[in-house]
Structures are given as structure tokens and as C-alpha cells.
């Protein structure tokens, strides 16, 4: 293609890769040297279509020049400023722009560098809010089986995926889990399943067991993402909202994946018509070009915490050296322009029916035992062969060899392309998934 690809010159051993089979990778590396639009390119120049927006981040397609330019200009203007006691204008501008998309009332924005940090920030916000209102007995948290809430110790305690928690002890004590909603009756459902709203009663059971007045917050992903796309049963989130209201519990939506158009609406909150009290986000806020996450809080939660603090002095003892980093804010603002000018979220909503048709057309492909989907995300589960995750592992390799990148969890493929995708891209993704499934049948 006449393009000099960056080559790998380094010893592969010193880099300890996250969430990766290090030994296997280093004996058989799968690298990307370049990306543009819907495609990655390997160091050898092979084209690989990106079916998972990198890792759910790159909603506007790879290597957007507007974002690169904004970051470059920012780093030449103000590269860094201490975020404690000092600030820079773009932090305020970005918070205002983000709050145009969040559900009504959730207009106070705390910046972090990742989704994991946003989750832990939400936990601390909930504890602080209750404490300053004289309810410091509210120290328990509720989450759900099969949940993923990042990898910091708070998020690990909330986690509902066994491999993410089994080695790390309880993390934070006092976290209780509701059952997941992956019911056998809900297989091959497109959109929200009919069955399972009653599983929200698990929250009430936990209130009855531990005392609702002791629970600080209930965390859920509106659609569980990392487990492999598990949309909420109809009525489920509404019922959680009601139980939280009845018991003074804060409802937190972890929208690190479901935010910014993935559910064919600004956030899952709007897609499912249920408004949480706190909402975490990260992926896609900068199109993946800079690390950034955020917590959106109800205005009165912010007001309560700040009003309760001393007249002069810090109200919330929490923050990161790189909170609202100038380069991340510049990238975020450039991405907000892309969302607005390209009507990217509307585009996701328009694209969704065609995408979902394509995904569900794989129902008859060899080995497929379930397909779950919502908006611009689908989970395709294949029958386990040789133990959980073994088939998924082989499938990953088969897909990569055919020029397709996607995220998988165990035996489930998670397809979540960028919203700039065209029909030909969706068709390429679908046919490569089918080819790999047929080849492994
Ligand atoms: C729902 C949810 N919460 C939190 C996180 C953690 O985000 P990060 O990897 O940016 O720390 C993720 C990551 O996939 C996620 O899906």
C-alpha cells in the first residue's frame, strides 16, 4: 500500500501486558502498527478490520486528525497544570459540553483517567454524600453477578466475574451481589428481553437482610458489557430505581461502555428511560485518543457535599494528578465537536437496525448458542469446547488470521464497531465471523 509500517525493534520481554496471555503473545505477537478509520494495520502491512472500536473507545474511527491537532496544539500551549487548587479553561468547557449529553440533573462532572477510577470515584462520592447528611452508617454496596466495574480495589469488590476477583480477596468488605439476568428463556433476544424484571427484587432481599438504611449505593451496568452484552430485561432497571428510592440508596449506572452512543442514545440511561443518581463514563469520551474517564453526579449531590464542607478548604478529599489533563480535555472537546457536527450518536441509532440484522443473521452459524444485542453492541456466544474459554481462544486466533479484531470474553465474541461504519464494514465483519466459525466447526 506504499506506506512504511513502523517495525518492532524492541525485546518483547520487559513489557508486562495487561489482561493478556504474556507467554503466548511473546512467542506469537499480534501487533498493530498503524490505524485509520475502521482498520488497523500490522507491522507487516496487513489490514485488520476493527469490530470492537479498539476496546469500545474509538466511536468516531481511528486517527481523527481533528483530535490529533487539538492535542498537539494543547501540548504546545499548556502541557500540564496542577489540577488541585489550579485549573485550566478546557476542563470547565469540557464539563459543560459533557453535561449537555448526560441525563437531566446529572450535570456535575468529576474527571478521572479511566473507567476504573470513575467507579471508585462514584463509590467515594456515595459514601461522602451519605456521611455529610448524617447517614454515615450507609457503607454497604450492592452490585451484580457478571458485572465488570474495572480493576481498582473498589471495582474488584463490585465485580461479578470470578477471574477478576478470585485472586484478590474481598477488596472492600461489605459488597453484596444480586443475581445476573442471563436467563435461558432470553436466548437469541434482540434488544431488551421479556423475562427477568423480577430479579431486581434481589436488591429488596438485600435491603431486608442487611437493612436498606445501611446501603450506600447499587451499581449496575445498564447493559453488562464485558460479560458479553447483556441488555436489561424490560422493567428491570425501573424496579431497581424504585427500590433505591424507597430505601434512600443511590443508583449508579456504570456507563463506561454503554455511554456515548453505544446504546443508540447518549447514555444507557436515556436508552432505557431510567435516570441514575451517579453515572460513570470513560470509553469514547476522547475517542480513545487520550486516557480519560468521568463521573456525572446529580447537582444536589455535588451541592450537598460542597455546602457541607468548610468555608475555606477542601470539601471532597479525592482526585488524581492527571484529573482533567489538558491534553485529554483538548481531545475530549475535539470529540464533542465530532459528536455534534457528525451527529454521531444519531448515526449510531440509524445504523443499529442494520447492524443488529447482520449480527442475528449469525444465529445459524456453527457453534453459536446465543446472540444478545442492543444498539451498537452484540454478544455472540459459542458452545464451549474443551473447557470454558478454550473455543473462544482458538476463535480469537482464527478471526485475527482472517483480518478481524474484536474483544471476546470466554466463549463470547463482543462486536461493537465504530459509528462511522458503513454497510460494507458490517458485512465484512459478519462474513469474517461466519468464516471463522465454519472453519472451526
Ligand atoms: C462497565 C465498566 N466499568 C469500568 C471499566 C474500567 O474501565 P478502564 O479499563 O478504563 O479502567 C470498564 C472497562 O471495560 C467497564 O466496561
XYZ file of N, CA and C in Angstrom, residues 203-350:
444
model
N -32.443 -6.904 45.105
C -32.000 -5.709 45.852
C -32.855 -5.549 47.115
N -34.151 -5.810 46.952
C -35.036 -5.706 48.115
C -34.671 -6.758 49.166
N -34.337 -7.958 48.692
C -33.925 -9.017 49.637
C -32.695 -8.583 50.414
N -31.743 -7.942 49.713
C -30.525 -7.490 50.400
C -30.852 -6.370 51.393
N -31.830 -5.521 51.022
C -32.268 -4.478 51.962
C -32.867 -5.125 53.212
N -33.671 -6.164 52.981
C -34.319 -6.821 54.116
C -33.325 -7.574 54.986
N -32.239 -8.040 54.353
C -31.241 -8.805 55.102
C -30.263 -7.896 55.858
N -29.802 -6.839 55.195
C -28.742 -6.007 55.797
C -29.257 -4.662 56.302
N -30.500 -4.354 55.988
C -31.058 -3.045 56.340
C -30.810 -2.072 55.205
N -31.886 -1.666 54.542
C -31.747 -0.729 53.424
C -31.045 0.545 53.858
N -31.204 0.890 55.142
C -30.617 2.145 55.632
C -29.094 2.060 55.766
N -28.551 0.836 55.540
C -27.092 0.663 55.616
C -26.431 0.605 54.237
N -27.240 0.652 53.196
C -26.692 0.502 51.839
C -26.469 1.887 51.225
N -25.232 2.102 50.760
C -24.884 3.407 50.188
C -25.344 3.503 48.742
N -25.051 2.478 47.958
C -25.331 2.586 46.518
C -25.462 1.212 45.893
N -26.208 1.190 44.804
C -26.364 -0.013 43.991
C -25.765 0.278 42.616
N -24.763 -0.509 42.231
C -24.078 -0.302 40.944
C -24.547 -1.322 39.915
N -24.925 -0.845 38.750
C -25.150 -1.767 37.626
C -24.675 -1.127 36.318
N -24.227 -1.978 35.409
C -24.061 -1.537 34.027
C -25.460 -1.642 33.410
N -25.969 -0.595 32.782
C -27.323 -0.702 32.208
C -27.435 -1.907 31.269
N -26.413 -2.086 30.418
C -26.249 -3.351 29.695
C -24.874 -3.859 30.090
N -24.805 -5.067 30.657
C -23.484 -5.591 31.032
C -22.669 -5.756 29.757
N -21.490 -5.158 29.729
C -20.693 -5.135 28.502
C -19.646 -6.222 28.452
N -18.727 -6.192 29.421
C -17.577 -7.099 29.352
C -17.973 -8.566 29.462
N -19.104 -8.837 30.091
C -19.565 -10.220 30.166
C -19.988 -10.716 28.777
N -20.339 -9.782 27.906
C -20.727 -10.202 26.562
C -22.095 -9.722 26.154
N -22.405 -8.479 26.463
C -23.647 -7.827 26.061
C -24.884 -8.505 26.668
N -25.303 -7.975 27.775
C -26.473 -8.498 28.480
C -27.431 -7.335 28.737
N -28.332 -7.046 27.786
C -29.256 -5.920 27.988
C -30.199 -6.197 29.153
N -30.715 -5.153 29.780
C -31.581 -5.356 30.954
C -32.955 -5.869 30.537
N -33.514 -6.820 31.289
C -34.892 -7.234 31.000
C -35.825 -6.028 31.103
N -36.915 -6.067 30.348
C -37.878 -4.953 30.391
C -38.367 -4.757 31.824
N -38.321 -3.533 32.288
C -38.818 -3.210 33.625
C -37.792 -3.380 34.738
N -36.687 -4.032 34.451
C -35.695 -4.363 35.496
C -35.069 -3.102 36.095
N -34.583 -2.210 35.225
C -33.903 -1.012 35.742
C -34.903 -0.099 36.463
N -36.134 -0.046 35.951
C -37.171 0.768 36.613
C -37.411 0.278 38.032
N -37.436 -1.048 38.169
C -37.691 -1.620 39.503
C -36.504 -1.340 40.441
N -35.280 -1.432 39.921
C -34.124 -1.079 40.762
C -34.246 0.372 41.225
N -34.642 1.234 40.281
C -34.794 2.666 40.611
C -35.783 2.842 41.762
N -36.877 2.128 41.666
C -37.929 2.264 42.680
C -37.452 1.774 44.046
N -36.764 0.631 44.053
C -36.290 0.092 45.342
C -35.246 1.033 45.939
N -34.380 1.580 45.097
C -33.385 2.543 45.590
C -34.093 3.748 46.208
N -35.092 4.282 45.503
C -35.816 5.452 46.023
C -36.483 5.131 47.357
N -37.105 3.965 47.428
C -37.823 3.598 48.655
C -36.879 3.466 49.843
N -35.606 3.189 49.563
C -34.668 2.898 50.657
C -33.539 3.914 50.778
N -33.620 5.010 50.044
C -32.580 6.057 50.150
C -31.228 5.627 49.614
N -31.239 4.643 48.719
C -29.980 4.123 48.153
C -29.687 4.857 46.845
N -28.423 5.213 46.620
C -28.084 5.841 45.339
C -27.982 4.768 44.263
N -28.563 5.065 43.115
C -28.450 4.149 41.972
C -27.329 4.670 41.074
N -26.342 3.811 40.812
C -25.204 4.207 39.979
C -25.233 3.382 38.700
N -25.231 4.055 37.565
C -25.072 3.358 36.285
C -23.618 3.466 35.881
N -22.983 2.322 35.708
C -21.616 2.314 35.198
C -21.723 2.236 33.675
N -21.522 3.385 33.059
C -21.748 3.511 31.606
C -20.421 3.636 30.854
N -19.393 2.989 31.393
C -18.078 3.085 30.755
C -18.135 2.548 29.321
N -18.909 1.493 29.100
C -19.094 1.001 27.730
C -20.377 1.557 27.118
N -21.447 1.607 27.907
C -22.757 1.921 27.313
C -22.943 3.404 26.999
N -22.023 4.246 27.498
C -22.152 5.679 27.253
C -21.768 6.080 25.840
N -22.063 7.311 25.523
C -21.620 7.960 24.279
C -22.058 7.210 23.016
N -23.324 6.822 22.984
C -23.894 6.338 21.726
C -23.940 4.830 21.560
N -23.237 4.090 22.401
C -23.164 2.634 22.183
C -24.548 1.991 22.259
N -25.442 2.591 23.091
C -26.808 2.068 23.211
C -27.770 2.807 22.264
N -27.196 3.455 21.228
C -28.006 4.202 20.262
C -28.754 5.365 20.916
N -28.204 5.876 22.001
C -28.698 7.082 22.672
C -27.473 7.677 23.376
N -27.609 8.870 23.943
C -26.414 9.451 24.583
C -25.808 8.452 25.569
N -26.658 7.997 26.487
C -26.241 7.025 27.502
C -27.324 5.949 27.623
N -26.955 4.863 28.292
C -27.941 3.808 28.537
C -29.125 4.367 29.315
N -28.853 5.330 30.191
C -29.924 5.938 30.995
C -31.050 6.430 30.088
N -30.674 7.126 29.014
C -31.716 7.634 28.102
C -32.298 6.498 27.257
N -31.435 5.550 26.867
C -31.929 4.440 26.033
C -32.998 3.640 26.780
N -32.800 3.463 28.099
C -33.721 2.614 28.860
C -34.723 3.426 29.691
N -34.602 4.760 29.626
C -35.584 5.624 30.283
C -35.526 5.576 31.801
N -34.349 5.321 32.367
C -34.206 5.309 33.828
C -33.011 6.199 34.178
N -33.226 7.117 35.110
C -32.156 8.066 35.449
C -31.490 7.662 36.760
N -30.172 7.441 36.716
C -29.473 7.106 37.963
C -29.142 8.379 38.734
N -28.510 8.214 39.904
C -28.062 9.370 40.689
C -26.619 9.722 40.361
N -25.864 8.701 40.019
C -24.464 8.885 39.626
C -24.250 8.054 38.363
N -23.383 8.544 37.476
C -23.170 7.836 36.210
C -21.678 7.907 35.875
N -21.073 6.757 35.660
C -19.653 6.749 35.279
C -19.530 6.569 33.770
N -18.482 7.150 33.222
C -18.236 7.028 31.770
C -16.732 7.030 31.544
N -16.283 6.644 30.382
C -14.859 6.736 30.032
C -14.714 6.549 28.528
N -14.822 5.322 28.077
C -14.535 4.995 26.682
C -15.300 5.940 25.751
N -14.661 6.321 24.679
C -15.250 7.170 23.627
C -15.303 8.648 23.983
N -15.079 8.996 25.236
C -15.161 10.428 25.569
C -14.062 11.216 24.840
N -12.914 10.558 24.598
C -11.853 11.191 23.791
C -11.605 10.392 22.515
N -12.530 9.526 22.158
C -12.355 8.611 21.022
C -11.150 7.690 21.258
N -10.771 7.517 22.513
C -9.637 6.647 22.830
C -8.289 7.310 22.601
N -8.277 8.565 22.182
C -7.002 9.205 21.823
C -6.216 9.678 23.041
N -6.882 9.859 24.160
C -6.218 10.213 25.422
C -6.963 9.461 26.526
N -6.242 9.038 27.563
C -6.953 8.383 28.665
C -7.838 9.389 29.394
N -9.083 9.034 29.602
C -9.981 9.912 30.366
C -11.229 9.152 30.787
N -11.675 9.425 31.995
C -12.961 8.920 32.455
C -13.644 10.048 33.196
N -14.880 9.820 33.623
C -15.579 10.873 34.363
C -16.726 10.279 35.161
N -17.079 11.015 36.205
C -18.298 10.728 36.956
C -19.234 11.899 36.739
N -20.477 11.613 36.372
C -21.503 12.660 36.330
C -22.376 12.468 37.565
N -22.492 13.526 38.365
C -23.267 13.436 39.609
C -24.483 14.352 39.530
N -25.539 13.934 40.212
C -26.713 14.805 40.352
C -26.271 16.107 41.002
N -26.810 17.211 40.537
C -26.344 18.507 41.038
C -26.480 18.610 42.559
N -27.571 18.103 43.097
C -27.761 18.263 44.551
C -26.788 17.394 45.350
N -26.248 16.345 44.735
C -25.221 15.550 45.438
C -23.953 16.391 45.555
N -23.579 17.017 44.448
C -22.430 17.942 44.466
C -22.697 19.073 45.468
N -23.888 19.676 45.392
C -24.205 20.807 46.276
C -24.129 20.380 47.735
N -24.670 19.226 48.042
C -24.698 18.766 49.439
C -23.272 18.584 49.954
N -22.426 17.965 49.137
C -21.050 17.714 49.580
C -20.278 19.031 49.693
N -20.434 19.899 48.722
C -19.646 21.140 48.772
C -20.179 22.091 49.857
N -21.503 22.144 50.018
C -22.055 23.034 51.059
C -21.654 22.578 52.454
N -21.558 21.268 52.624
C -21.247 20.742 53.960
C -19.779 20.959 54.321
N -18.958 21.210 53.330
C -17.528 21.366 53.585
C -17.231 22.684 54.275
N -15.998 22.858 54.696
C -15.621 24.106 55.380
C -15.705 25.290 54.416
N -15.867 26.494 54.969
C -15.977 27.694 54.129
C -14.761 27.836 53.237
N -13.597 27.685 53.849
C -12.377 27.674 53.054
C -11.761 26.310 53.268
N -11.512 25.626 52.223
C -10.886 24.312 52.405
C -11.538 23.281 51.518
N -10.884 22.161 51.429
C -11.295 21.104 50.503
C -12.555 20.419 51.011
N -13.517 20.206 50.106
C -14.762 19.550 50.519
C -14.726 18.038 50.294
N -13.992 17.614 49.261
C -14.007 16.188 48.874
C -12.553 15.757 48.706
N -12.076 14.972 49.641
C -10.660 14.576 49.611
C -10.461 13.448 48.604
N -10.405 13.844 47.361
C -10.316 12.858 46.286
C -9.880 13.566 45.003
N -9.065 12.920 44.202
C -8.655 13.491 42.915
C -7.368 12.847 42.444
N -7.072 13.021 41.174
C -5.901 12.386 40.567
C -4.973 13.455 39.981
N -3.678 13.196 40.018
C -2.710 14.136 39.445
C -3.097 14.502 38.010
N -3.626 13.522 37.303
C -3.966 13.773 35.888
C -5.465 13.992 35.669
N -6.216 14.292 36.732
C -7.635 14.633 36.529
C -7.722 15.825 35.588
N -8.579 15.725 34.596
C -8.783 16.829 33.630
C -7.456 17.269 33.009
N -6.618 16.306 32.651
C -5.344 16.641 31.999
C -5.621 17.505 30.759
N -4.842 18.560 30.550
C -5.133 19.459 29.418
C -5.214 18.737 28.075
N -4.327 17.780 27.831
C -4.357 17.089 26.526
C -5.623 16.231 26.407
N -6.041 15.615 27.505
C -7.268 14.796 27.472
C -8.487 15.701 27.270
N -8.479 16.859 27.917
C -9.607 17.787 27.737
C -9.658 18.287 26.299
N -8.483 18.566 25.717
C -8.446 19.031 24.323
C -9.008 17.937 23.410
N -8.591 16.692 23.665
C -9.110 15.574 22.862
C -10.621 15.441 23.068
N -11.056 15.578 24.311
C -12.487 15.459 24.623
C -13.300 16.537 23.917
N -12.791 17.753 23.920
C -13.528 18.837 23.254
C -13.599 18.600 21.747
N -12.481 18.120 21.172
C -12.499 17.827 19.731
C -13.513 16.722 19.443
N -13.596 15.760 20.355
C -14.567 14.670 20.175
C -16.003 15.184 20.331
N -16.206 16.125 21.254
C -17.558 16.707 21.405
C -17.975 17.397 20.097
N -16.999 18.057 19.443
C -17.303 18.685 18.146
C -17.708 17.620 17.123
N -16.986 16.498 17.148
C -17.310 15.414 16.198
C -18.708 14.865 16.497
N -19.009 14.655 17.770
C -20.358 14.170 18.126
C -21.414 15.122 17.562
N -21.166 16.431 17.744
C -22.175 17.414 17.324
C -22.234 17.530 15.803
N -21.060 17.740 15.202
C -21.062 18.050 13.763
C -21.429 16.837 12.909
N -20.997 15.668 13.327
C -21.294 14.474 12.524
C -22.556 13.763 12.999
N -23.208 14.346 13.999
C -24.403 13.708 14.580
C -24.123 12.213 14.801
N -23.023 11.964 15.512
C -22.509 10.597 15.600
C -23.441 9.665 16.381
N -24.075 10.226 17.415
C -24.974 9.370 18.207
C -26.241 9.058 17.406
N -26.727 10.044 16.680
C -27.883 9.800 15.800
C -27.488 8.762 14.742
N -26.251 8.869 14.280
C -25.774 7.910 13.272
C -25.759 6.485 13.854
N -25.330 6.375 15.112
C -25.344 5.055 15.766
C -26.766 4.500 15.800
N -27.721 5.388 16.102
C -29.127 4.951 16.189
C -29.638 4.522 14.808
N -29.206 5.217 13.763
C -29.651 4.874 12.411
C -29.030 3.563 11.946
